[in-house]
């Protein structure tokens, strides 16, 4: 049942499934970032096994000449067991990505992990053997994000901006959607102004319209940033942006540990439960 239920958002169970999806997405002129599903491992061995899949992915991407990079969660690399372990694993991945001309995006998890994730990415980015091959995610729902972006821009670190997908308390995150949206737009403008190549990850047409308008008004070329969306979400909008000459990248998750990923997608849009029900009863 799991495979059926999750197949709308997950590319399949195996690396081969993911490669096939990446190829077909690339054929539509859309770049890919691959996520080997899993988070919060409970042993060092598990962390190393998870990292191994990402090393295989980097080689498979290069062998097939795909327009793709990887998205990695530090808790899957053992962050909650030992930040040093996660940093070492992330360093090896970034070095491998750099050698292959690819890129590692470190996903952002819940707010207990924001600071340690930022610290690790900043330290790795400062190293010359992986510079440019590692970037981070910032969540517009956190009060701290503007200050974090200022620091990241000063360091020249590439940012993916999203609204944020975890349940956060009101002392760390804006409780009201209108405030999150306003902050997303403000932070998007900071990223668009910066010379580094950043990503705006959203399916919200208002956020996308605001970014397009800002870029047009300030003479920021469409090649200087990209929009990112999730696999299976708003394919119509993805195609439309490509037709308009914008760069688009789709986040493609694969693997057996789809449950927490899928539950976050349900929380964002309860209507997705209809897909779930349909697949269960089919
Ligand atoms: P919002 O939730 O306001 O939705 C706007 C519209 O988009 C909805 O009305 C609906 O039409 C559509 N939509 C949104 N979500 C949908 C869904 N699940 N199914 C169907 N339609 C949907 N978060 C995080 O905390 N850390 C991270 O590292 C990342 N990484 C990441 C990468 C990429 C490429 C994307 C696109 C998103 C993330 N996220 C994330 C998730 C992000 O924080 C956020 O939860 C979702 O993108 C939903 O927010 P929107 O910006 O789409 O707007």
Short mmCIF file of C-alpha atoms and ligand atoms in Angstrom, two decimals:
data_model
loop_
_atom_site.label_atom_id
_atom_site.label_comp_id
_atom_site.label_asym_id
_atom_site.label_seq_id
_atom_site.Cartn_x
_atom_site.Cartn_y
_atom_site.Cartn_z
CA UNK A 1 0.00 0.00 0.00
CA UNK A 2 2.82 2.39 0.87
CA UNK A 3 4.16 2.51 -2.67
CA UNK A 4 0.74 3.34 -4.11
CA UNK A 5 -0.10 5.97 -1.52
CA UNK A 6 3.17 7.78 -1.78
CA UNK A 7 3.74 7.51 -5.54
CA UNK A 8 2.25 10.90 -6.25
CA UNK A 9 5.06 12.59 -4.31
CA UNK A 10 7.82 10.00 -4.32
CA UNK A 11 9.75 8.94 -7.43
CA UNK A 12 9.96 5.27 -6.44
CA UNK A 13 11.81 3.03 -4.06
CA UNK A 14 15.17 2.60 -5.80
CA UNK A 15 17.98 4.72 -7.18
CA UNK A 16 17.09 3.44 -10.65
CA UNK A 17 13.50 4.67 -10.24
CA UNK A 18 14.84 8.08 -9.20
CA UNK A 19 17.20 8.23 -12.20
CA UNK A 20 14.35 7.48 -14.57
CA UNK A 21 12.19 10.22 -13.08
CA UNK A 22 15.12 12.68 -13.14
CA UNK A 23 15.70 11.92 -16.82
CA UNK A 24 12.08 12.52 -17.73
CA UNK A 25 11.91 15.74 -15.69
CA UNK A 26 15.13 16.95 -17.36
CA UNK A 27 13.55 16.27 -20.76
CA UNK A 28 10.95 18.93 -19.92
CA UNK A 29 13.71 21.47 -19.39
CA UNK A 30 13.49 21.20 -15.60
CA UNK A 31 16.51 20.56 -13.35
CA UNK A 32 16.30 18.15 -10.41
CA UNK A 33 17.50 17.85 -6.84
CA UNK A 34 17.41 14.28 -5.49
CA UNK A 35 16.48 13.36 -1.95
CA UNK A 36 17.14 9.84 -0.67
CA UNK A 37 14.36 9.70 1.91
CA UNK A 38 15.17 9.22 5.58
CA UNK A 39 15.84 11.29 8.68
CA UNK A 40 16.89 10.95 12.31
CA UNK A 41 19.03 7.80 12.07
CA UNK A 42 19.75 5.95 15.32
CA UNK A 43 23.21 4.50 14.64
CA UNK A 44 26.48 5.54 13.04
CA UNK A 45 26.21 2.60 10.63
CA UNK A 46 22.84 3.78 9.44
CA UNK A 47 24.27 7.27 8.81
CA UNK A 48 27.13 5.81 6.75
CA UNK A 49 24.72 3.63 4.76
CA UNK A 50 22.55 6.69 4.03
CA UNK A 51 25.64 8.63 2.90
CA UNK A 52 26.68 5.75 0.63
CA UNK A 53 23.43 6.08 -1.34
CA UNK A 54 24.20 9.77 -1.90
CA UNK A 55 27.72 8.94 -3.15
CA UNK A 56 26.15 6.45 -5.58
CA UNK A 57 23.68 9.12 -6.63
CA UNK A 58 26.43 11.65 -7.37
CA UNK A 59 28.16 9.08 -9.60
CA UNK A 60 24.92 8.05 -11.30
CA UNK A 61 24.08 11.73 -12.01
CA UNK A 62 27.52 12.23 -13.59
CA UNK A 63 27.38 8.96 -15.57
CA UNK A 64 23.99 9.85 -17.05
CA UNK A 65 24.92 13.52 -17.48
CA UNK A 66 21.77 14.62 -15.66
CA UNK A 67 21.00 18.20 -14.73
CA UNK A 68 20.70 17.25 -11.07
CA UNK A 69 22.19 17.73 -7.63
CA UNK A 70 21.42 16.30 -4.18
CA UNK A 71 19.46 17.46 -1.13
CA UNK A 72 20.62 16.06 2.20
CA UNK A 73 19.20 16.12 5.73
CA UNK A 74 21.87 16.29 8.44
CA UNK A 75 19.77 14.17 10.84
CA UNK A 76 20.01 11.37 8.27
CA UNK A 77 23.80 11.83 8.44
CA UNK A 78 23.75 11.35 12.22
CA UNK A 79 23.42 14.96 13.44
CA UNK A 80 21.45 13.95 16.52
CA UNK A 81 24.02 11.28 17.45
CA UNK A 82 27.07 13.45 16.84
CA UNK A 83 27.33 16.77 15.00
CA UNK A 84 30.93 15.85 14.13
CA UNK A 85 29.80 12.68 12.39
CA UNK A 86 27.24 14.62 10.33
CA UNK A 87 29.83 17.27 9.46
CA UNK A 88 32.38 14.69 8.32
CA UNK A 89 29.82 12.91 6.16
CA UNK A 90 28.58 16.21 4.68
CA UNK A 91 32.20 17.22 3.97
CA UNK A 92 32.82 13.98 2.05
CA UNK A 93 29.65 14.50 0.03
CA UNK A 94 30.51 18.12 -0.76
CA UNK A 95 34.04 17.12 -1.84
CA UNK A 96 32.59 14.43 -4.10
CA UNK A 97 30.03 16.88 -5.52
CA UNK A 98 32.74 19.48 -6.16
CA UNK A 99 34.85 16.90 -8.02
CA UNK A 100 31.83 15.95 -10.16
CA UNK A 101 30.80 19.56 -10.83
CA UNK A 102 27.64 19.01 -8.79
CA UNK A 103 26.19 20.53 -5.62
CA UNK A 104 24.92 19.50 -2.17
CA UNK A 105 21.96 21.34 -0.71
CA UNK A 106 21.63 20.85 3.03
CA UNK A 107 17.88 20.79 3.81
CA UNK A 108 16.73 22.67 6.92
CA UNK A 109 14.92 20.71 9.61
CA UNK A 110 13.18 21.86 12.80
CA UNK A 111 14.29 24.94 14.73
CA UNK A 112 16.27 23.00 17.36
CA UNK A 113 18.71 22.27 14.53
CA UNK A 114 18.88 25.63 12.76
CA UNK A 115 22.04 26.92 14.45
CA UNK A 116 24.05 23.70 14.24
CA UNK A 117 23.06 23.29 10.57
CA UNK A 118 24.14 26.85 9.77
CA UNK A 119 27.43 26.37 11.64
CA UNK A 120 28.26 23.19 9.73
CA UNK A 121 27.43 24.65 6.32
CA UNK A 122 29.39 27.85 6.99
CA UNK A 123 32.47 25.89 8.12
CA UNK A 124 32.33 23.59 5.08
CA UNK A 125 31.76 26.46 2.68
CA UNK A 126 34.85 28.21 4.08
CA UNK A 127 37.01 25.25 3.00
CA UNK A 128 38.58 25.69 -0.42
CA UNK A 129 38.20 22.01 -1.44
CA UNK A 130 34.41 22.21 -1.44
CA UNK A 131 33.66 25.88 -1.86
CA UNK A 132 30.65 26.52 -4.05
CA UNK A 133 29.52 22.89 -3.82
CA UNK A 134 27.45 23.35 -0.67
CA UNK A 135 24.40 25.47 0.09
CA UNK A 136 21.68 25.78 2.69
CA UNK A 137 17.93 26.26 3.16
CA UNK A 138 16.35 29.16 5.05
CA UNK A 139 12.74 29.11 6.26
CA UNK A 140 10.75 32.35 6.01
CA UNK A 141 8.58 31.42 9.01
CA UNK A 142 11.47 31.87 11.48
CA UNK A 143 11.99 35.31 13.04
CA UNK A 144 15.75 34.85 12.84
CA UNK A 145 15.88 34.25 9.07
CA UNK A 146 16.61 37.79 7.93
CA UNK A 147 19.69 37.97 10.14
CA UNK A 148 20.77 34.50 8.95
CA UNK A 149 20.42 35.53 5.31
CA UNK A 150 22.49 38.68 5.88
CA UNK A 151 25.28 36.51 7.28
CA UNK A 152 25.00 33.90 4.51
CA UNK A 153 25.09 36.56 1.80
CA UNK A 154 28.19 38.10 3.37
CA UNK A 155 29.80 34.64 3.10
CA UNK A 156 28.55 34.12 -0.48
CA UNK A 157 26.62 30.96 0.43
CA UNK A 158 23.84 29.83 -1.90
CA UNK A 159 20.41 29.81 -0.25
CA UNK A 160 17.15 27.99 -1.01
CA UNK A 161 14.35 30.02 0.53
CA UNK A 162 11.16 28.19 1.55
CA UNK A 163 8.30 28.99 3.92
CA UNK A 164 9.11 26.16 6.34
CA UNK A 165 7.44 22.79 6.88
CA UNK A 166 7.78 21.95 10.60
CA UNK A 167 5.43 22.72 13.45
CA UNK A 168 7.14 25.57 15.34
CA UNK A 169 6.14 27.47 18.50
CA UNK A 170 5.17 31.17 18.28
CA UNK A 171 8.33 32.27 20.09
CA UNK A 172 10.49 31.19 17.14
CA UNK A 173 8.17 31.39 14.11
CA UNK A 174 5.44 33.67 12.76
CA UNK A 175 2.14 31.96 13.62
CA UNK A 176 0.19 33.81 10.90
CA UNK A 177 0.49 32.84 7.25
CA UNK A 178 0.25 36.49 6.15
CA UNK A 179 3.42 37.30 8.14
CA UNK A 180 5.26 34.29 6.73
CA UNK A 181 4.30 35.35 3.21
CA UNK A 182 5.39 38.95 3.82
CA UNK A 183 8.73 37.72 5.16
CA UNK A 184 9.15 35.34 2.21
CA UNK A 185 8.81 38.27 -0.18
CA UNK A 186 11.22 40.45 1.80
CA UNK A 187 13.82 37.67 1.97
CA UNK A 188 13.33 36.81 -1.74
CA UNK A 189 14.25 40.39 -2.61
CA UNK A 190 17.46 40.14 -0.56
CA UNK A 191 18.39 36.97 -2.44
CA UNK A 192 17.51 38.39 -5.85
CA UNK A 193 19.74 41.41 -5.20
CA UNK A 194 22.72 39.26 -4.26
CA UNK A 195 25.28 38.21 -6.87
CA UNK A 196 25.17 34.53 -5.79
CA UNK A 197 22.79 32.03 -7.44
CA UNK A 198 19.85 31.35 -5.12
CA UNK A 199 16.59 29.41 -5.23
CA UNK A 200 13.03 30.41 -4.35
CA UNK A 201 11.19 27.22 -3.34
CA UNK A 202 7.44 27.71 -3.36
CA UNK A 203 4.23 26.75 -5.17
CA UNK A 204 2.55 29.96 -4.06
CA UNK A 205 1.64 31.99 -7.14
CA UNK A 206 1.68 35.22 -5.14
CA UNK A 207 5.28 34.61 -4.01
CA UNK A 208 6.27 33.74 -7.57
CA UNK A 209 4.54 36.79 -9.04
CA UNK A 210 6.25 39.07 -6.50
CA UNK A 211 9.68 37.65 -7.36
CA UNK A 212 9.10 37.96 -11.10
CA UNK A 213 7.96 41.54 -10.70
CA UNK A 214 10.91 42.49 -8.50
CA UNK A 215 13.39 40.88 -10.89
CA UNK A 216 11.83 42.61 -13.91
CA UNK A 217 11.77 46.00 -12.18
CA UNK A 218 15.40 45.77 -11.08
CA UNK A 219 16.82 44.31 -14.29
CA UNK A 220 17.70 40.96 -12.70
CA UNK A 221 18.11 38.42 -15.47
CA UNK A 222 16.06 35.18 -15.36
CA UNK A 223 19.27 33.16 -15.44
CA UNK A 224 20.46 34.57 -12.10
CA UNK A 225 18.08 32.56 -9.88
CA UNK A 226 15.78 29.56 -9.98
CA UNK A 227 12.34 28.56 -8.77
CA UNK A 228 12.05 25.20 -7.03
CA UNK A 229 8.99 23.01 -6.48
CA UNK A 230 8.26 19.55 -5.14
CA UNK A 231 7.84 16.55 -7.40
CA UNK A 232 4.14 15.98 -8.02
CA UNK A 233 3.05 19.47 -6.94
CA UNK A 234 1.80 22.09 -9.44
CA UNK A 235 3.29 20.50 -12.56
CA UNK A 236 1.25 23.02 -14.61
CA UNK A 237 3.01 25.92 -12.91
CA UNK A 238 6.44 24.28 -13.33
CA UNK A 239 5.86 23.96 -17.09
CA UNK A 240 4.50 27.49 -17.40
CA UNK A 241 7.58 28.99 -15.73
CA UNK A 242 9.89 27.04 -18.06
CA UNK A 243 7.91 28.29 -21.07
CA UNK A 244 8.34 31.85 -19.78
CA UNK A 245 12.11 31.37 -19.67
CA UNK A 246 12.59 30.94 -15.92
CA UNK A 247 14.84 28.28 -14.43
CA UNK A 248 12.98 25.59 -12.52
CA UNK A 249 14.25 22.73 -10.38
CA UNK A 250 12.10 19.97 -8.93
CA UNK A 251 12.81 18.25 -5.61
CA UNK A 252 12.56 14.49 -6.27
CA UNK A 253 12.44 12.23 -3.20
CA UNK A 254 12.83 8.46 -3.50
CA UNK A 255 13.27 5.48 -1.20
CA UNK A 256 11.28 3.46 1.28
CA UNK A 257 11.18 5.93 4.19
CA UNK A 258 8.45 8.09 2.67
CA UNK A 259 6.21 8.39 5.73
CA UNK A 260 7.46 11.61 7.46
CA UNK A 261 7.93 13.34 4.10
CA UNK A 262 4.43 12.40 3.02
CA UNK A 263 2.91 13.51 6.34
CA UNK A 264 4.49 16.99 5.97
CA UNK A 265 2.95 17.24 2.49
CA UNK A 266 -0.43 16.28 3.94
CA UNK A 267 -0.11 18.88 6.68
CA UNK A 268 0.59 21.57 4.07
CA UNK A 269 -2.43 20.69 2.05
CA UNK A 270 -5.10 18.55 3.66
CA UNK A 271 -6.72 18.12 0.23
CA UNK A 272 -3.84 15.72 -0.49
CA UNK A 273 -5.66 13.29 1.80
CA UNK A 274 -8.06 12.77 -1.11
CA UNK A 275 -5.20 11.24 -3.12
CA UNK A 276 -4.39 9.09 -0.14
CA UNK A 277 -7.96 7.87 0.23
CA UNK A 278 -8.35 7.26 -3.50
CA UNK A 279 -5.24 5.12 -3.58
CA UNK A 280 -6.20 3.13 -0.51
CA UNK A 281 -9.66 2.29 -1.85
CA UNK A 282 -8.64 1.71 -5.47
P1 LIG B 1 1.78 27.38 0.66
O1 LIG B 1 1.87 26.30 1.66
O2 LIG B 1 1.22 28.70 1.06
O3 LIG B 1 1.02 26.83 -0.60
C1 LIG B 1 0.68 27.63 -1.72
C2 LIG B 1 -0.06 26.78 -2.73
O4 LIG B 1 0.80 25.79 -3.25
C3 LIG B 1 -1.23 25.99 -2.16
O5 LIG B 1 -2.40 26.71 -2.15
C4 LIG B 1 -1.29 24.80 -3.10
O6 LIG B 1 -1.94 25.17 -4.28
C5 LIG B 1 0.14 24.55 -3.42
N1 LIG B 1 0.75 23.55 -2.52
C6 LIG B 1 1.61 23.77 -1.51
N2 LIG B 1 1.98 22.62 -0.91
C7 LIG B 1 1.34 21.65 -1.56
C8 LIG B 1 1.32 20.25 -1.42
N3 LIG B 1 2.02 19.60 -0.49
N4 LIG B 1 0.54 19.56 -2.28
C9 LIG B 1 -0.19 20.17 -3.23
N5 LIG B 1 -0.19 21.49 -3.41
C10 LIG B 1 0.55 22.23 -2.59
N6 LIG B 1 10.76 23.02 4.15
C11 LIG B 1 11.63 22.98 5.17
O7 LIG B 1 11.25 23.24 6.32
N7 LIG B 1 12.93 22.65 4.95
C12 LIG B 1 13.42 22.38 3.70
O8 LIG B 1 14.61 22.09 3.54
C13 LIG B 1 12.50 22.43 2.59
N8 LIG B 1 12.91 22.19 1.32
C14 LIG B 1 12.03 22.40 0.29
C15 LIG B 1 12.47 22.28 -1.05
C16 LIG B 1 11.63 22.58 -2.08
C17 LIG B 1 12.15 22.48 -3.49
C18 LIG B 1 10.29 23.00 -1.83
C19 LIG B 1 9.37 23.36 -2.94
C20 LIG B 1 9.85 23.08 -0.53
C21 LIG B 1 10.69 22.77 0.52
N9 LIG B 1 10.24 22.83 1.84
C22 LIG B 1 11.16 22.75 2.87
C23 LIG B 1 8.78 22.92 2.13
C24 LIG B 1 8.31 24.33 2.32
O9 LIG B 1 8.82 24.85 3.52
C25 LIG B 1 6.77 24.41 2.37
O10 LIG B 1 6.30 23.65 3.43
C26 LIG B 1 6.07 23.94 1.10
O11 LIG B 1 6.79 24.29 -0.04
C27 LIG B 1 4.66 24.56 1.00
O12 LIG B 1 4.75 25.96 0.97
P2 LIG B 1 4.48 26.88 -0.32
O13 LIG B 1 5.58 27.87 -0.40
O14 LIG B 1 4.31 26.04 -1.52
O15 LIG B 1 3.20 27.74 0.02
#
